[in-house]
Short mmCIF file of C-alpha atoms in Angstrom, two decimals:
data_model
loop_
_atom_site.label_atom_id
_atom_site.label_comp_id
_atom_site.label_asym_id
_atom_site.label_seq_id
_atom_site.Cartn_x
_atom_site.Cartn_y
_atom_site.Cartn_z
CA UNK A 1098 100.82 106.36 66.68
CA UNK A 1099 102.61 109.69 67.15
CA UNK A 1100 99.23 111.32 67.54
CA UNK A 1101 99.18 110.40 71.23
CA UNK A 1102 101.21 113.45 72.30
CA UNK A 1103 98.83 115.89 70.63
CA UNK A 1104 95.96 113.91 72.10
CA UNK A 1105 97.35 114.42 75.60
CA UNK A 1106 98.16 118.08 75.09
CA UNK A 1107 94.54 118.54 74.33
CA UNK A 1108 93.12 120.97 76.90
CA UNK A 1109 89.97 118.90 77.19
CA UNK A 1110 91.99 116.02 78.64
CA UNK A 1111 93.69 118.22 81.23
CA UNK A 1112 90.41 119.53 82.59
CA UNK A 1113 88.95 116.08 83.28
CA UNK A 1114 88.51 114.33 86.62
CA UNK A 1115 90.54 111.17 87.29
CA UNK A 1116 87.55 108.95 86.54
CA UNK A 1117 87.01 110.69 83.20
CA UNK A 1118 90.70 110.40 82.31
CA UNK A 1119 90.62 106.68 83.11
CA UNK A 1120 87.54 106.24 80.92
CA UNK A 1121 89.13 108.28 78.12
CA UNK A 1122 92.32 106.17 78.10
CA UNK A 1123 90.34 102.92 78.32
CA UNK A 1124 88.29 104.02 75.30
CA UNK A 1125 91.47 104.89 73.40
CA UNK A 1126 92.87 101.42 74.23
CA UNK A 1127 89.65 99.74 73.11
CA UNK A 1128 89.76 101.65 69.80
CA UNK A 1129 93.39 100.72 69.12
CA UNK A 1130 93.95 97.47 67.24
CA UNK A 1131 96.45 95.16 68.88
CA UNK A 1132 99.42 94.41 66.63
CA UNK A 1133 103.18 94.88 66.54
CA UNK A 1134 102.99 98.46 65.30
CA UNK A 1135 100.67 99.62 68.08
CA UNK A 1136 102.36 97.71 70.94
CA UNK A 1137 104.48 100.76 71.82
CA UNK A 1138 101.48 103.08 71.85
CA UNK A 1139 99.40 100.65 73.95
CA UNK A 1140 102.29 100.23 76.39
CA UNK A 1141 102.41 103.96 77.00
CA UNK A 1142 98.65 104.15 77.46
CA UNK A 1143 98.80 101.27 79.96
CA UNK A 1144 101.48 103.12 81.95
CA UNK A 1145 99.40 106.31 81.99
CA UNK A 1146 96.37 104.29 83.09
CA UNK A 1147 98.32 102.65 85.93
CA UNK A 1148 99.47 106.05 87.19
CA UNK A 1149 95.91 107.36 87.27
CA UNK A 1150 94.68 104.24 89.02
CA UNK A 1151 97.38 104.64 91.65
CA UNK A 1152 95.85 108.00 92.56
CA UNK A 1153 92.52 106.24 93.06
CA UNK A 1154 94.16 103.50 95.18
CA UNK A 1155 95.89 106.12 97.34
CA UNK A 1156 92.59 107.92 97.76
CA UNK A 1157 90.98 104.63 98.77
CA UNK A 1158 93.59 104.08 101.49
CA UNK A 1159 92.82 107.51 102.86
CA UNK A 1160 89.13 106.73 102.67
CA UNK A 1161 89.58 103.46 104.53
CA UNK A 1162 91.95 104.82 107.14
CA UNK A 1163 90.87 108.37 107.75
CA UNK A 1164 87.23 108.16 106.86
CA UNK A 1165 85.93 110.73 109.34
CA UNK A 1166 83.10 110.14 111.78
CA UNK A 1167 80.10 108.12 110.76
CA UNK A 1168 81.92 106.13 108.07
CA UNK A 1169 82.25 102.97 110.15
CA UNK A 1170 84.03 100.91 107.58
CA UNK A 1171 87.23 99.86 109.27
CA UNK A 1172 87.03 96.33 110.60
CA UNK A 1173 89.83 95.60 113.01
CA UNK A 1174 91.96 92.66 111.90
CA UNK A 1175 91.49 89.73 114.24
CA UNK A 1176 92.31 86.04 114.18
CA UNK A 1177 95.08 84.34 112.26
CA UNK A 1178 93.99 85.17 108.72
CA UNK A 1179 91.49 87.33 106.95
CA UNK A 1180 89.24 86.13 104.12
CA UNK A 1181 87.06 88.48 102.04
CA UNK A 1182 83.80 87.42 100.41
CA UNK A 1183 83.25 89.34 97.20
CA UNK A 1184 80.39 89.05 94.76
CA UNK A 1185 77.41 90.71 93.16
CA UNK A 1186 74.37 91.33 95.35
CA UNK A 1187 72.17 88.28 96.05
CA UNK A 1188 74.58 85.52 95.07
CA UNK A 1189 74.32 84.10 98.57
CA UNK A 1190 77.25 85.75 100.36
CA UNK A 1191 75.25 86.35 103.54
CA UNK A 1192 73.90 82.81 103.61
CA UNK A 1193 77.43 81.47 103.22
CA UNK A 1194 78.71 83.73 106.01
CA UNK A 1195 75.92 82.49 108.32
CA UNK A 1196 76.60 78.84 107.59
CA UNK A 1197 80.38 79.04 107.94
CA UNK A 1198 80.58 81.30 110.99
CA UNK A 1199 77.17 81.12 112.67
CA UNK A 1200 77.10 84.91 112.49
CA UNK A 1201 73.66 86.42 112.21
CA UNK A 1202 73.80 88.51 109.06
CA UNK A 1203 70.22 89.12 108.03
CA UNK A 1204 69.75 87.32 104.74
CA UNK A 1205 67.93 89.86 102.61
CA UNK A 1206 68.44 92.08 99.61
CA UNK A 1207 70.63 94.75 101.16
CA UNK A 1208 70.91 98.17 99.72
CA UNK A 1209 74.50 98.83 98.76
CA UNK A 1210 74.79 102.03 100.77
CA UNK A 1211 73.39 101.01 104.14
CA UNK A 1212 75.58 98.02 104.77
CA UNK A 1213 79.07 98.24 106.16
CA UNK A 1214 81.28 95.20 106.41
CA UNK A 1215 80.02 92.20 108.41
CA UNK A 1216 82.78 90.17 110.04
CA UNK A 1217 82.42 86.60 111.23
CA UNK A 1218 84.94 84.08 112.56
CA UNK A 1219 85.49 80.52 111.37
CA UNK A 1220 87.10 78.16 113.89
CA UNK A 1221 88.95 75.61 111.81
CA UNK A 1222 91.80 73.26 112.77
CA UNK A 1223 92.47 75.30 115.89
CA UNK A 1224 92.79 78.58 113.98
CA UNK A 1225 90.53 81.60 113.95
CA UNK A 1226 89.87 82.84 110.42
CA UNK A 1227 88.12 86.17 110.06
CA UNK A 1228 85.55 86.14 107.27
CA UNK A 1229 84.36 89.48 105.91
CA UNK A 1230 81.17 89.89 103.93
CA UNK A 1231 82.15 92.80 101.67
CA UNK A 1232 79.10 94.58 100.30
CA UNK A 1233 78.42 95.19 96.59
CA UNK A 1234 81.96 95.74 95.47
CA UNK A 1235 81.13 96.02 91.84
CA UNK A 1236 78.85 99.01 91.62
CA UNK A 1237 81.27 101.47 90.08
CA UNK A 1238 83.95 100.97 92.69
CA UNK A 1239 86.55 101.89 90.07
CA UNK A 1240 85.21 105.41 89.73
CA UNK A 1241 85.15 105.67 93.50
CA UNK A 1242 81.36 105.74 93.69
CA UNK A 1243 79.57 104.68 96.86
CA UNK A 1244 81.50 102.54 99.28
CA UNK A 1245 83.37 100.81 96.48
CA UNK A 1246 86.76 102.32 97.24
CA UNK A 1247 86.69 101.47 100.91
CA UNK A 1248 85.56 97.94 100.13
CA UNK A 1249 88.55 97.53 97.83
CA UNK A 1250 90.88 98.98 100.46
CA UNK A 1251 89.64 96.32 102.90
CA UNK A 1252 89.97 93.65 100.18
CA UNK A 1253 93.65 94.57 99.79
CA UNK A 1254 94.29 93.55 103.42
CA UNK A 1255 92.83 90.03 102.99
CA UNK A 1256 94.98 86.88 102.92
CA UNK A 1257 92.50 85.14 100.63
CA UNK A 1258 89.61 86.35 98.50
CA UNK A 1259 86.53 84.24 97.86
CA UNK A 1260 84.67 85.37 94.76
CA UNK A 1261 81.13 84.10 95.15
CA UNK A 1262 79.38 83.40 91.85
CA UNK A 1263 75.89 82.20 91.08
CA UNK A 1264 76.20 78.87 89.25
CA UNK A 1265 72.98 79.46 87.33
CA UNK A 1266 74.17 82.81 85.96
CA UNK A 1267 76.87 82.97 83.28
CA UNK A 1268 80.53 83.62 84.04
CA UNK A 1269 80.41 87.28 83.01
CA UNK A 1270 80.32 88.21 86.72
CA UNK A 1271 83.67 86.51 87.21
CA UNK A 1272 85.27 88.65 84.49
CA UNK A 1273 83.74 91.87 85.85
CA UNK A 1274 84.89 91.27 89.43
CA UNK A 1275 88.39 90.25 88.27
CA UNK A 1276 88.64 93.41 86.17
CA UNK A 1277 87.49 95.55 89.10
CA UNK A 1278 90.08 94.02 91.47
CA UNK A 1279 92.87 94.08 88.86
CA UNK A 1280 92.16 97.78 88.36
CA UNK A 1281 92.91 98.35 92.03
CA UNK A 1282 96.26 96.60 91.98
CA UNK A 1283 95.04 93.26 93.34
CA UNK A 1284 96.50 90.33 91.40
CA UNK A 1285 94.63 87.07 91.89
CA UNK A 1286 96.45 83.72 92.01
CA UNK A 1287 99.62 85.21 90.54
CA UNK A 1288 103.22 85.41 91.66
CA UNK A 1289 105.09 88.74 91.54
CA UNK A 1290 106.90 88.94 88.16
CA UNK A 1291 110.63 88.25 88.37
CA UNK A 1292 111.84 91.65 87.12
CA UNK A 1293 114.37 93.73 89.03
CA UNK A 1294 115.02 97.44 88.57
CA UNK A 1295 118.19 98.98 90.00
CA UNK A 1296 118.28 102.75 89.84
CA UNK A 1297 121.60 104.51 89.29
CA UNK A 1298 122.85 108.09 88.91
CA UNK A 1299 123.97 108.04 85.29
CA UNK A 1300 124.44 105.81 82.26
CA UNK A 1301 120.95 105.57 80.81
CA UNK A 1302 118.82 102.44 80.73
CA UNK A 1303 120.35 98.96 80.32
CA UNK A 1304 117.98 96.09 79.61
CA UNK A 1305 119.10 92.52 80.32
CA UNK A 1306 117.09 89.30 80.20
CA UNK A 1307 117.85 85.67 81.01
CA UNK A 1308 115.49 84.39 78.31
CA UNK A 1309 114.05 85.80 75.11
CA UNK A 1310 111.40 88.48 75.60
CA UNK A 1311 108.56 87.62 73.23
CA UNK A 1312 105.90 90.04 74.52
CA UNK A 1313 107.75 93.33 74.94
CA UNK A 1314 110.64 95.05 73.13
CA UNK A 1315 113.42 97.37 74.36
CA UNK A 1316 111.81 100.46 72.89
CA UNK A 1317 108.56 99.86 74.79
CA UNK A 1318 110.45 99.11 78.02
CA UNK A 1319 112.38 102.38 77.75
CA UNK A 1320 109.31 104.42 76.89
CA UNK A 1321 107.41 103.07 79.91
CA UNK A 1322 110.38 103.83 82.19
CA UNK A 1323 110.53 107.35 80.77
CA UNK A 1324 106.82 107.76 81.40
CA UNK A 1325 107.66 107.10 85.08
CA UNK A 1326 110.63 109.52 84.83
CA UNK A 1327 113.14 106.70 85.35
CA UNK A 1328 116.04 107.70 83.11
CA UNK A 1329 119.00 105.78 84.58
CA UNK A 1330 118.59 102.18 85.68
CA UNK A 1331 119.58 98.55 85.12
CA UNK A 1332 116.53 96.40 84.45
CA UNK A 1333 116.72 92.59 84.44
CA UNK A 1334 113.97 90.28 83.21
CA UNK A 1335 114.19 86.77 84.67
CA UNK A 1336 110.88 85.81 83.08
CA UNK A 1337 109.11 86.40 79.78
CA UNK A 1338 107.50 89.58 81.06
CA UNK A 1339 104.67 91.61 79.57
CA UNK A 1340 103.94 95.35 79.62
CA UNK A 1341 101.58 94.77 82.56
CA UNK A 1342 104.27 92.93 84.53
CA UNK A 1343 106.72 95.78 84.01
CA UNK A 1344 104.17 98.38 85.15
CA UNK A 1345 103.32 96.26 88.23
CA UNK A 1346 106.98 96.14 89.24
CA UNK A 1347 107.49 99.89 88.77
CA UNK A 1348 104.30 100.76 90.66
CA UNK A 1349 105.32 98.42 93.46
CA UNK A 1350 101.98 98.67 95.29
CA UNK A 1351 100.44 95.48 93.92
CA UNK A 1352 98.96 92.91 96.26
CA UNK A 1353 99.30 89.27 95.22
CA UNK A 1354 96.40 87.46 96.86
CA UNK A 1355 95.25 83.86 96.37
CA UNK A 1356 91.63 83.54 95.29
CA UNK A 1357 88.95 80.85 95.21
CA UNK A 1358 85.88 80.98 92.99
CA UNK A 1359 82.94 79.73 95.03
CA UNK A 1360 80.10 78.60 92.77
CA UNK A 1361 77.00 78.87 94.90
CA UNK A 1362 73.49 77.52 94.17
CA UNK A 1363 74.64 74.33 92.42
CA UNK A 1364 71.28 72.85 93.43
CA UNK A 1365 69.80 74.89 90.55
CA UNK A 1366 71.89 73.37 87.70
CA UNK A 1367 72.23 69.96 86.05
CA UNK A 1368 75.06 67.47 86.54
CA UNK A 1369 76.27 68.08 82.95
CA UNK A 1370 76.56 71.80 83.60
CA UNK A 1371 78.44 71.07 86.81
CA UNK A 1372 80.93 68.94 84.85
CA UNK A 1373 81.65 71.86 82.50
CA UNK A 1374 82.06 74.29 85.40
CA UNK A 1375 84.38 71.77 87.06
CA UNK A 1376 87.10 72.63 84.51
CA UNK A 1377 87.59 76.12 85.89
CA UNK A 1378 90.80 76.31 87.95
CA UNK A 1379 90.66 77.47 91.61
CA UNK A 1380 87.02 76.61 91.85
CA UNK A 1381 84.73 75.08 94.52
CA UNK A 1382 81.05 74.24 93.87
CA UNK A 1383 78.76 74.60 96.89
CA UNK A 1384 75.18 75.17 97.86
CA UNK A 1385 75.11 77.42 100.92
CA UNK A 1386 71.44 76.98 101.78
CA UNK A 1387 71.58 73.15 101.53
CA UNK A 1388 75.06 73.13 103.13
CA UNK A 1389 76.50 71.02 100.30
CA UNK A 1390 80.28 70.73 99.99
CA UNK A 1391 81.09 73.33 102.67
CA UNK A 1392 83.72 71.02 104.22
CA UNK A 1393 85.52 70.88 100.86
CA UNK A 1394 85.41 74.69 100.74
CA UNK A 1395 87.00 74.93 104.20
CA UNK A 1396 89.73 72.45 103.19
CA UNK A 1397 90.48 74.46 100.07
CA UNK A 1398 90.54 77.72 102.04
CA UNK A 1399 93.02 76.19 104.48
CA UNK A 1400 95.19 74.99 101.58
CA UNK A 1401 95.17 78.42 99.86
CA UNK A 1402 95.81 80.35 103.09
CA UNK A 1403 98.94 78.22 103.50
CA UNK A 1404 99.04 78.25 107.31
CA UNK A 1405 101.01 76.10 109.75
CA UNK A 1406 99.87 74.87 113.17
CA UNK A 1407 102.65 74.85 115.77
CA UNK A 1408 101.93 73.40 119.22
CA UNK A 1409 103.52 74.72 122.38
CA UNK A 1410 104.93 72.46 125.06
CA UNK A 1411 105.51 73.84 128.56
CA UNK A 1412 108.41 72.13 130.37
CA UNK A 1413 107.43 68.83 131.97
CA UNK A 1414 103.87 68.89 130.57
CA UNK A 1415 102.18 67.38 127.56
CA UNK A 1416 101.82 69.61 124.45
CA UNK A 1417 98.73 71.80 124.20
CA UNK A 1418 97.02 70.40 121.09
CA UNK A 1419 93.87 72.51 121.47
CA UNK A 1420 95.36 75.94 120.91
CA UNK A 1421 98.06 75.87 118.22
CA UNK A 1422 100.04 78.98 117.31
CA UNK A 1423 99.21 79.70 113.65
CA UNK A 1424 102.03 80.88 111.38
CA UNK A 1425 101.99 81.75 107.67
CA UNK A 1426 104.07 79.22 105.74
CA UNK A 1427 106.27 82.05 104.42
CA UNK A 1428 107.23 83.22 107.94
CA UNK A 1429 107.88 79.95 109.68
CA UNK A 1430 111.11 80.30 111.67
CA UNK A 1431 111.38 79.68 115.41
CA UNK A 1432 111.92 83.44 115.81
CA UNK A 1433 108.60 84.16 114.04
CA UNK A 1434 106.98 81.65 116.38
CA UNK A 1435 108.41 83.45 119.43
CA UNK A 1436 107.28 86.87 118.16
CA UNK A 1437 103.80 85.47 117.56
CA UNK A 1438 103.57 84.58 121.29
CA UNK A 1439 105.24 87.71 122.70
CA UNK A 1440 108.02 90.14 121.77
CA UNK A 1441 109.90 89.52 125.03
CA UNK A 1442 110.17 85.81 124.26
CA UNK A 1443 112.38 86.44 121.22
CA UNK A 1444 114.73 88.60 123.32
CA UNK A 1445 115.13 86.08 126.17
CA UNK A 1446 115.36 83.12 123.75
CA UNK A 1447 118.24 80.70 124.32
CA UNK A 1448 117.24 77.67 122.24
CA UNK A 1449 114.22 75.61 121.26
CA UNK A 1450 113.48 71.89 121.42
CA UNK A 1451 111.42 70.67 118.47
CA UNK A 1452 109.49 67.46 117.81
CA UNK A 1453 108.03 66.92 114.35
CA UNK A 1454 108.75 66.64 110.63
CA UNK A 1455 111.08 69.66 110.39
CA UNK A 1456 113.87 67.98 112.43
CA UNK A 1457 115.97 64.88 111.75
CA UNK A 1458 115.97 63.68 115.36
CA UNK A 1459 113.02 63.81 117.73
CA UNK A 1460 113.47 65.85 119.84
CA UNK A 1461 116.17 68.16 118.50
CA UNK A 1462 117.67 71.39 119.80
CA UNK A 1463 117.49 74.22 117.28
CA UNK A 1464 118.25 77.94 116.99
CA UNK A 1465 116.20 80.97 115.99
CA UNK A 1466 116.55 80.45 112.25
CA UNK A 1467 115.21 76.88 112.15
CA UNK A 1468 112.21 76.58 109.81
CA UNK A 1469 109.18 74.86 111.31
CA UNK A 1470 106.61 72.67 109.55
CA UNK A 1471 102.92 71.97 110.09
CA UNK A 1472 102.07 70.38 113.46
CA UNK A 1473 105.55 70.63 114.99
CA UNK A 1474 105.75 70.74 118.78
CA UNK A 1475 108.06 73.42 120.21
CA UNK A 1476 109.45 74.01 123.66
CA UNK A 1477 111.28 77.30 124.18
CA UNK A 1478 114.20 77.50 126.59
CA UNK A 1479 114.96 80.98 127.93
CA UNK A 1480 118.32 82.45 128.84
#
């Protein structure tokens, strides 16, 4: 175990590129048996790996944002939410995009390099959802080959990721795509771990936890913090955290994005196979070319995006039910609603009158901090 310092001092390691260093550490981790004695060593390697991957993520942001002329990869964010379609080539992403958005994306075997990102818009329940067909994300995106990095940078801005899988092919694809996204700091269908780190000027590292930590010990926690040059801090675990959770919290650049696995081409498999696949969580079976089950997919997308529809009511008129204001369920106050319409409205706001499930009396006068619910009707009264 103590051999890891000499291994890192090795000149060969220092002369490598980031991609080579990542590969080297991943090999070292694969060679190391997992048991109690090696947990400390593996924890350190994981921390080193996360630091290297952060450099790649930062590079990918630069690539997506400042990608010089002729790159053409930035798609401006439009609509109320953004959904990314990710999958291996020829699993039917383009067909799905055409059927859901009526966008003409030529359905053919695209070469990975020629295609930028094709956006389409789904109109659903009065909202506009931007759907992005992200090209071949898996071809060595981790090492920053091809367009992979920029694709991942766009994926990090999505509110929901749809991983499109071919139902007739095995589930290895699912694992590969998950690994690729995890490597870039995207956490699928997870909540941020409940670990807080308070830095201080002196006094060393104090570890506290509300429940027993079964997957990580104090020594490993301290060594990972030292690896990040955090020498004085109070760290509190309010969950049974793992090494990965701790590294995620220290890195702080993780994106927690909901994800649906879309199993396309179910017309090619038997009912029995479909029953087995049905046990996978977060999963929707469809057939894009036959348009089977697309309405269920849209319902699920709406549920995972967690959006609210709020209707506006001008004074003395009936509410406008055709064009709701769409708010994320996490930012659902009357003030958020005002800002969504226009900045000036929040400044000249006096009070709001609300009809709907969020109030006890219909109608009811409320202030800026009142939390709205789906399909409320709101009338704003200015100063």
